[in-house]
Short mmCIF file of C-alpha atoms in Angstrom, two decimals:
data_model
loop_
_atom_site.label_atom_id
_atom_site.label_comp_id
_atom_site.label_asym_id
_atom_site.label_seq_id
_atom_site.Cartn_x
_atom_site.Cartn_y
_atom_site.Cartn_z
CA MET A 1 89.56 157.40 64.11
CA ASN A 2 88.01 154.93 66.49
CA VAL A 3 91.99 153.09 66.89
CA PRO A 4 91.14 149.22 69.02
CA VAL A 5 93.47 149.03 71.61
CA ASN A 6 94.07 145.47 73.83
CA MET A 7 93.99 145.76 77.13
CA GLY A 8 93.92 142.30 77.99
CA MET A 9 95.81 138.40 77.91
CA PRO A 10 97.33 138.10 75.17
CA THR A 11 95.22 136.83 72.42
CA VAL A 12 97.76 134.16 71.07
CA LYS A 13 100.47 132.78 74.51
CA GLU A 14 103.52 131.23 72.42
CA ALA A 15 104.73 127.81 74.03
CA PRO A 16 108.25 127.92 76.27
CA PRO A 17 110.68 126.75 74.69
CA VAL A 18 112.24 122.91 75.63
CA LEU A 19 115.12 121.15 74.99
CA ALA A 20 113.34 118.93 73.31
CA PRO A 21 109.90 117.68 72.34
CA ARG A 22 108.95 114.75 74.06
CA ARG A 23 109.63 109.91 72.94
CA ARG A 24 106.10 109.46 71.49
CA THR A 25 104.67 106.60 73.93
CA ARG A 26 102.28 104.68 74.14
CA ALA A 27 99.19 106.36 76.07
CA ILE A 28 97.19 104.49 79.25
CA ARG A 29 94.88 105.63 82.05
CA VAL A 30 95.29 105.92 86.00
CA GLY A 31 91.79 106.18 86.44
CA SER A 32 91.04 109.51 85.36
CA VAL A 33 95.12 110.64 84.78
CA PRO A 34 95.75 110.15 80.94
CA VAL A 35 99.62 109.54 80.90
CA GLY A 36 102.08 109.11 77.75
CA GLY A 37 101.50 109.98 75.26
CA ASP A 38 100.69 113.69 74.01
CA ALA A 39 99.52 114.29 77.67
CA PRO A 40 101.51 116.20 80.39
CA ILE A 41 104.11 114.72 82.51
CA SER A 42 102.22 113.39 85.66
CA VAL A 43 103.36 114.13 89.54
CA GLN A 44 103.75 110.83 91.58
CA SER A 45 103.88 110.32 95.63
CA MET A 46 103.98 107.61 97.96
CA THR A 47 101.86 107.43 101.44
CA THR A 48 103.78 106.68 104.45
CA THR A 49 100.47 106.66 106.76
CA PRO A 50 100.30 102.44 107.65
CA THR A 51 97.35 102.28 104.25
CA SER A 52 94.83 100.05 106.84
CA ASP A 53 94.38 103.78 108.45
CA ILE A 54 91.66 105.08 106.38
CA ASN A 55 91.16 108.18 108.39
CA ALA A 56 95.15 109.05 108.69
CA THR A 57 95.13 108.04 104.80
CA LEU A 58 93.15 109.87 103.55
CA GLN A 59 94.00 112.74 105.55
CA GLN A 60 97.60 112.63 104.36
CA ILE A 61 96.48 112.40 100.71
CA ALA A 62 94.66 115.24 100.39
CA GLU A 63 97.24 117.38 101.55
CA LEU A 64 99.20 116.26 98.62
CA THR A 65 96.46 117.24 96.10
CA ALA A 66 96.24 120.31 97.28
CA ALA A 67 100.26 120.63 97.27
CA GLY A 68 99.78 119.11 92.91
CA CYS A 69 100.02 115.89 93.32
CA ASP A 70 98.80 114.28 90.32
CA ILE A 71 98.37 110.35 91.71
CA VAL A 72 99.60 109.05 94.74
CA ARG A 73 100.59 105.52 95.72
CA VAL A 74 99.74 103.66 98.53
CA ALA A 75 101.82 100.58 100.07
CA VAL A 76 99.92 96.76 100.82
CA PRO A 77 102.02 94.33 102.86
CA THR A 78 99.57 93.25 104.67
CA GLY A 79 95.26 91.77 104.31
CA ASP A 80 94.96 94.93 105.89
CA ASP A 81 95.62 97.76 104.06
CA ALA A 82 94.18 95.25 101.33
CA ALA A 83 90.78 95.23 103.36
CA ALA A 84 91.56 100.12 103.78
CA LEU A 85 91.39 99.72 99.97
CA PRO A 86 88.30 99.74 98.45
CA ALA A 87 87.47 103.28 100.36
CA ILE A 88 90.43 105.16 99.83
CA ALA A 89 89.62 103.95 96.13
CA ALA A 90 86.76 105.42 96.50
CA LYS A 91 87.18 108.54 98.40
CA SER A 92 90.40 109.58 96.81
CA GLN A 93 90.66 112.59 95.19
CA ILE A 94 92.96 111.46 93.13
CA PRO A 95 93.94 108.58 90.86
CA VAL A 96 95.62 105.78 93.90
CA ILE A 97 97.71 103.05 93.12
CA ALA A 98 98.27 99.83 95.38
CA ASP A 99 101.87 98.86 95.83
CA ILE A 100 102.07 94.94 95.28
CA HIS A 101 105.30 93.00 96.39
CA PHE A 102 105.46 89.57 97.93
CA GLN A 103 101.65 88.84 97.74
CA PRO A 104 100.28 87.90 94.09
CA ARG A 105 96.84 88.18 96.03
CA TYR A 106 96.22 91.63 97.43
CA VAL A 107 97.02 92.22 93.21
CA PHE A 108 94.00 91.23 93.36
CA ALA A 109 92.21 92.68 95.34
CA ALA A 110 93.83 96.29 94.80
CA ILE A 111 91.93 95.45 91.43
CA ASP A 112 88.94 94.57 93.48
CA ALA A 113 88.79 97.01 95.30
CA GLY A 114 88.21 99.61 92.71
CA CYS A 115 91.79 101.39 92.51
CA ALA A 116 93.05 103.19 88.69
CA ALA A 117 95.82 101.30 88.86
CA VAL A 118 98.50 98.55 90.54
CA ARG A 119 102.31 98.65 90.44
CA VAL A 120 103.70 95.03 90.40
CA ASN A 121 107.19 93.45 91.29
CA PRO A 122 108.53 91.12 89.37
CA GLY A 123 111.23 90.22 91.27
CA ASN A 124 110.17 90.12 94.55
CA ILE A 125 106.39 88.20 94.37
CA ARG A 126 106.70 84.56 94.17
CA LYS A 127 106.35 83.26 90.69
CA PHE A 128 105.18 85.93 89.28
CA ASP A 129 105.13 85.00 85.79
CA ASP A 130 103.13 82.41 85.74
CA GLN A 131 99.96 84.39 86.99
CA VAL A 132 100.67 87.07 84.63
CA LYS A 133 98.04 85.55 82.06
CA GLU A 134 94.91 86.03 85.58
CA ILE A 135 96.05 89.60 86.55
CA ALA A 136 96.41 90.80 83.03
CA ALA A 137 93.09 89.42 82.50
CA ALA A 138 91.97 90.32 85.89
CA ALA A 139 93.29 93.92 84.92
CA ALA A 140 92.35 94.79 81.51
CA ALA A 141 87.88 93.67 82.58
CA ALA A 142 88.30 96.47 85.51
CA ASP A 143 89.52 99.40 83.03
CA VAL A 144 92.87 98.96 85.84
CA SER A 145 96.31 99.53 84.47
CA LEU A 146 99.70 98.34 85.86
CA ARG A 147 103.15 99.12 86.38
CA ILE A 148 106.55 97.03 85.46
CA GLY A 149 108.53 98.57 88.87
CA VAL A 150 111.58 96.57 87.83
CA ASN A 151 113.53 98.09 90.80
CA ALA A 152 117.86 97.71 91.67
CA GLY A 153 117.83 96.33 95.09
CA SER A 154 114.84 93.53 94.59
CA LEU A 155 116.13 92.02 90.76
CA ASP A 156 115.59 88.70 89.34
CA LYS A 157 117.79 86.40 91.30
CA ARG A 158 118.17 85.08 87.44
CA LEU A 159 119.20 88.56 86.30
CA LEU A 160 122.45 89.36 89.44
CA GLU A 161 123.62 86.16 88.34
CA LYS A 162 124.49 86.46 84.95
CA TYR A 163 124.92 90.35 85.84
CA GLN A 164 126.79 89.89 89.17
CA LYS A 165 124.76 93.37 89.60
CA ALA A 166 122.20 95.32 88.82
CA THR A 167 122.94 97.08 85.71
CA PRO A 168 121.80 99.31 84.02
CA GLU A 169 121.15 96.26 81.06
CA ALA A 170 120.00 94.00 83.66
CA LEU A 171 117.01 96.15 85.10
CA VAL A 172 116.34 96.59 80.29
CA GLU A 173 116.78 92.78 80.64
CA SER A 174 113.42 92.30 83.07
CA ALA A 175 111.67 95.27 82.32
CA VAL A 176 111.36 93.42 78.62
CA TRP A 177 110.30 90.54 79.44
CA GLU A 178 107.93 91.88 81.83
CA ALA A 179 106.34 94.00 79.67
CA SER A 180 106.99 90.93 76.23
CA LEU A 181 104.62 88.26 78.91
CA PHE A 182 102.02 90.91 79.69
CA GLU A 183 101.70 91.69 75.70
CA GLU A 184 101.83 87.92 74.82
CA HIS A 185 98.33 88.24 75.81
CA GLY A 186 97.62 91.15 74.89
CA PHE A 187 97.56 93.96 77.92
CA HIS A 188 98.87 97.10 77.20
CA ASP A 189 97.46 99.07 79.60
CA PHE A 190 100.79 99.75 80.87
CA LYS A 191 103.93 101.74 81.66
CA ILE A 192 107.39 100.82 82.99
CA SER A 193 110.23 102.00 85.39
CA VAL A 194 113.13 100.95 86.38
CA LYS A 195 114.99 102.26 89.41
CA HIS A 196 118.24 102.47 90.71
CA ASN A 197 119.76 104.71 94.03
CA ASP A 198 122.69 105.54 91.52
CA PRO A 199 121.74 108.15 89.09
CA VAL A 200 123.91 107.27 86.02
CA VAL A 201 123.37 103.66 86.22
CA MET A 202 119.42 104.90 86.39
CA VAL A 203 119.99 107.45 83.77
CA ARG A 204 121.57 105.02 81.31
CA ALA A 205 118.75 102.23 81.73
CA TYR A 206 116.16 104.30 81.08
CA GLU A 207 117.97 105.74 78.20
CA LEU A 208 118.24 102.35 77.16
CA LEU A 209 114.47 101.61 77.69
CA ALA A 210 113.86 104.34 75.30
CA GLU A 211 115.09 102.81 72.51
CA VAL A 212 113.48 98.85 72.62
CA GLY A 213 110.27 100.39 72.92
CA ASP A 214 106.99 102.78 73.28
CA TRP A 215 106.55 102.16 76.78
CA PRO A 216 105.01 105.10 78.79
CA LEU A 217 108.54 105.87 81.81
CA HIS A 218 107.44 106.15 84.64
CA LEU A 219 111.19 108.05 86.11
CA GLY A 220 112.65 107.74 89.67
CA VAL A 221 115.47 107.21 91.90
CA THR A 222 114.93 105.30 94.15
CA GLU A 223 116.56 105.99 97.69
CA ALA A 224 117.85 108.79 97.14
CA GLY A 225 117.98 109.59 100.59
CA PRO A 226 117.49 112.15 102.40
CA ALA A 227 116.12 115.90 100.67
CA PHE A 228 119.35 118.18 100.41
CA GLN A 229 120.78 114.87 98.89
CA GLY A 230 117.56 113.11 97.22
CA THR A 231 116.56 116.38 95.52
CA ILE A 232 120.00 116.32 93.66
CA LYS A 233 119.52 113.40 92.26
CA SER A 234 116.55 113.60 92.00
CA ALA A 235 116.96 116.92 89.91
CA THR A 236 120.71 115.85 88.50
CA ALA A 237 118.92 112.78 87.06
CA PHE A 238 115.73 113.29 85.65
CA GLY A 239 116.73 116.84 83.83
CA ALA A 240 118.87 115.10 82.08
CA LEU A 241 116.12 112.43 81.23
CA LEU A 242 113.47 114.85 80.54
CA SER A 243 116.33 117.23 78.73
CA GLN A 244 115.98 113.66 75.46
CA GLY A 245 112.31 114.24 75.71
CA ILE A 246 112.56 110.45 78.49
CA GLY A 247 109.57 110.59 80.39
CA ASP A 248 105.86 110.40 81.09
CA THR A 249 105.66 110.42 85.19
CA ILE A 250 107.42 111.30 88.12
CA ARG A 251 108.22 110.61 91.78
CA VAL A 252 110.57 112.63 93.29
CA SER A 253 111.47 109.53 96.51
CA LEU A 254 113.30 112.03 99.71
CA SER A 255 113.04 111.09 102.90
CA ALA A 256 110.40 113.59 103.97
CA PRO A 257 107.17 114.08 104.40
CA PRO A 258 105.55 113.28 100.21
CA VAL A 259 104.15 116.69 100.49
CA GLU A 260 108.15 118.23 99.93
CA GLU A 261 108.60 115.02 96.83
CA VAL A 262 105.62 116.77 95.14
CA LYS A 263 107.23 120.18 95.93
CA VAL A 264 110.75 119.16 94.23
CA GLY A 265 109.07 117.18 91.25
CA LEU A 266 107.17 119.84 90.10
CA GLN A 267 109.44 122.56 90.29
CA ILE A 268 111.67 120.72 88.16
CA LEU A 269 108.77 120.82 86.04
CA GLN A 270 108.22 124.37 86.13
CA SER A 271 112.27 123.93 85.44
CA LEU A 272 112.23 122.56 82.39
CA ASN A 273 109.33 123.92 81.46
CA LEU A 274 107.21 120.72 81.06
CA ARG A 275 104.65 122.32 83.83
CA GLU A 276 103.52 126.27 83.33
CA ARG A 277 105.78 128.25 86.22
CA LYS A 278 104.17 129.05 88.73
CA LEU A 279 105.38 131.77 92.03
CA GLU A 280 109.66 131.36 90.68
CA ILE A 281 111.60 133.78 93.19
CA VAL A 282 115.20 135.45 91.78
CA SER A 283 117.05 136.12 93.91
CA CYS A 284 121.14 136.62 93.66
CA PRO A 285 123.48 134.43 96.23
CA SER A 286 125.22 137.81 98.18
CA CYS A 287 128.81 139.14 97.98
CA GLY A 288 130.10 141.53 99.35
CA ARG A 289 128.58 144.14 97.56
CA ALA A 290 125.18 143.33 98.76
CA GLN A 291 123.71 146.07 101.30
CA VAL A 292 120.52 143.90 102.46
CA ASP A 293 120.49 140.29 104.02
CA VAL A 294 119.32 139.44 100.80
CA TYR A 295 118.42 135.57 102.94
CA THR A 296 116.11 136.54 105.19
CA LEU A 297 114.72 138.93 102.25
CA ALA A 298 114.23 136.00 100.28
CA ASP A 299 113.12 133.36 102.86
CA GLU A 300 109.92 136.04 104.25
CA VAL A 301 109.37 136.83 99.86
CA THR A 302 108.94 132.93 99.32
CA ALA A 303 107.20 132.29 102.45
CA GLY A 304 104.75 135.48 102.67
CA LEU A 305 104.21 133.80 98.69
CA GLU A 306 103.74 130.94 97.77
CA HIS A 307 99.74 130.60 98.34
CA LEU A 308 100.06 131.58 94.35
CA THR A 309 98.96 129.87 91.52
CA VAL A 310 99.69 132.16 89.03
CA PRO A 311 102.94 132.21 86.81
CA LEU A 312 104.17 135.48 88.59
CA ARG A 313 108.28 136.12 88.84
CA VAL A 314 110.08 137.83 91.49
CA ALA A 315 113.57 139.08 91.88
CA VAL A 316 115.30 140.05 94.74
CA MET A 317 118.49 141.41 94.70
CA GLY A 318 120.63 142.96 96.74
CA CYS A 319 122.90 145.17 95.38
CA VAL A 320 123.18 147.82 92.08
CA VAL A 321 125.34 145.41 89.43
CA ASN A 322 122.38 142.96 88.66
CA GLY A 323 119.62 143.44 90.96
CA PRO A 324 118.28 146.98 88.41
CA GLY A 325 118.64 144.79 85.26
CA GLU A 326 116.66 141.71 87.20
CA ALA A 327 114.21 143.75 89.04
CA ARG A 328 113.01 145.01 85.74
CA GLU A 329 113.41 141.45 83.81
CA ALA A 330 110.32 140.79 86.01
CA ASP A 331 107.38 141.11 86.91
CA LEU A 332 108.24 141.57 90.46
CA GLY A 333 111.12 143.18 91.32
CA VAL A 334 113.64 144.62 93.73
CA ALA A 335 116.48 146.39 93.77
CA SER A 336 118.00 146.90 96.71
CA GLY A 337 120.71 149.51 98.03
CA ASN A 338 122.16 152.22 100.73
CA GLY A 339 119.17 150.39 103.15
CA LYS A 340 116.34 151.32 100.54
CA GLY A 341 114.70 149.20 98.29
CA GLN A 342 113.30 150.26 94.47
CA ILE A 343 110.85 147.99 93.78
CA PHE A 344 110.12 147.54 90.03
CA VAL A 345 106.31 146.15 88.70
CA LYS A 346 106.87 145.39 84.45
CA GLY A 347 110.59 146.62 84.37
CA GLU A 348 109.14 150.50 85.57
CA VAL A 349 110.46 151.66 89.35
CA ILE A 350 106.84 152.90 91.49
CA LYS A 351 108.53 153.20 94.28
CA THR A 352 111.68 153.27 96.78
CA VAL A 353 110.61 152.29 100.31
CA PRO A 354 112.97 151.59 103.28
CA GLU A 355 114.97 148.38 103.64
CA ALA A 356 112.20 147.19 106.24
CA GLU A 357 109.35 148.03 104.41
CA ILE A 358 110.98 145.69 101.65
CA VAL A 359 108.92 142.47 102.20
CA THR A 360 105.54 143.91 103.45
CA THR A 361 105.29 146.37 100.02
CA LEU A 362 106.78 143.58 97.44
CA LEU A 363 103.89 140.29 99.28
CA ALA A 364 101.00 144.07 99.06
CA GLU A 365 102.37 144.70 94.90
CA ALA A 366 102.60 140.50 94.43
CA ASN A 367 98.53 140.11 94.99
CA ARG A 368 97.57 142.89 93.15
CA ILE A 369 99.07 141.70 90.79
CA ALA A 370 97.92 137.74 91.28
CA GLU A 371 94.31 139.08 91.97
CA GLN A 372 94.97 141.35 88.11
CA MET A 373 95.84 137.96 86.10
CA GLY A 374 93.25 135.75 88.00
CA SER A 375 90.88 138.65 87.45
CA GLU A 376 92.44 138.93 82.94
CA GLN A 377 92.08 134.58 82.95
CA GLU A 378 88.63 134.56 84.10
CA SER A 379 87.47 138.26 81.80
CA GLY A 380 89.75 138.12 78.71
CA PRO A 381 91.42 139.96 76.10
CA VAL A 382 88.58 144.02 77.07
CA ALA A 383 88.90 145.23 73.78
CA VAL A 384 89.22 149.79 74.32
CA THR A 385 88.47 152.11 71.70
CA VAL A 386 90.43 155.37 72.04
CA SER A 387 89.26 158.07 69.61
#
């Protein structure tokens, strides 16, 4: 009797659980990247180079692209920056958004330059409301989307007088008013952000905004701070909103190199199962039971596997209490103790090595597994008949 045995990847892969279904929003496009609707949540960042320095800006965009960035924003504070936009938009590997403040003529320059989208800040563009009709017409003709970017630090003076400060209600009133102006002229290809540096205020503003319209929402904690503080504030705020299904594209704002923003953003989405998980290191915090240097092991394994692009869970454990269980549940793991490490692959112990060889062994096994996973994904499931 011949019995078919499937030796490849499973033919049906269940979607990982999420905390809440995505809020259904209007679908728009930022160049080649869909935003809203049922599109995946995209990750954005912003260049820190002078936009007028075309080569430096394109180099940074290339680095962001390699890190997994979906959309990039460039600042346009001067005429020289506006003049650089055609070359940058044409040569960038990912869609470019022009970030416009103060000078409305740069909005039209960015549209003419072929940018995928334009971010406008109604609070600091002179007589912005009077120019909505012309902006909407130009954007529609060029198939360019917009972001209405309301920011606590540049809120319209009329709203500051009304609310005394940048409250969630003030941010939302500004956004809804500007959205209504564009919609009056038949323009709907825009997303909205209502950013604040306080995660509590920011979260409430987005919750209120989500209640009153189906606009796609760009999430961000503005001026979040240095890398550590900004990561915590962004993860807290994004987690609160994304766990309710609110948010269509995100930008983590850090006082750090832009690539770090992308890494944090991707990790937040992966942690919530909103992006396929890639490399995931499970490691214990160490304690008095640890018999190896867990900190060093985890750092060295993480650094050695950063290049991997397949979903791989690696457990680096330092004692016999939780170590074997966590290592057994991971794709690859080590349970360490007494100067040795038991190496687990898919739940089975394959060898025991001295502590000095743990990192080398884990890296070798991880690369082997990753190569095998890559080849299986390319070839699909393989049926083998056993007699």
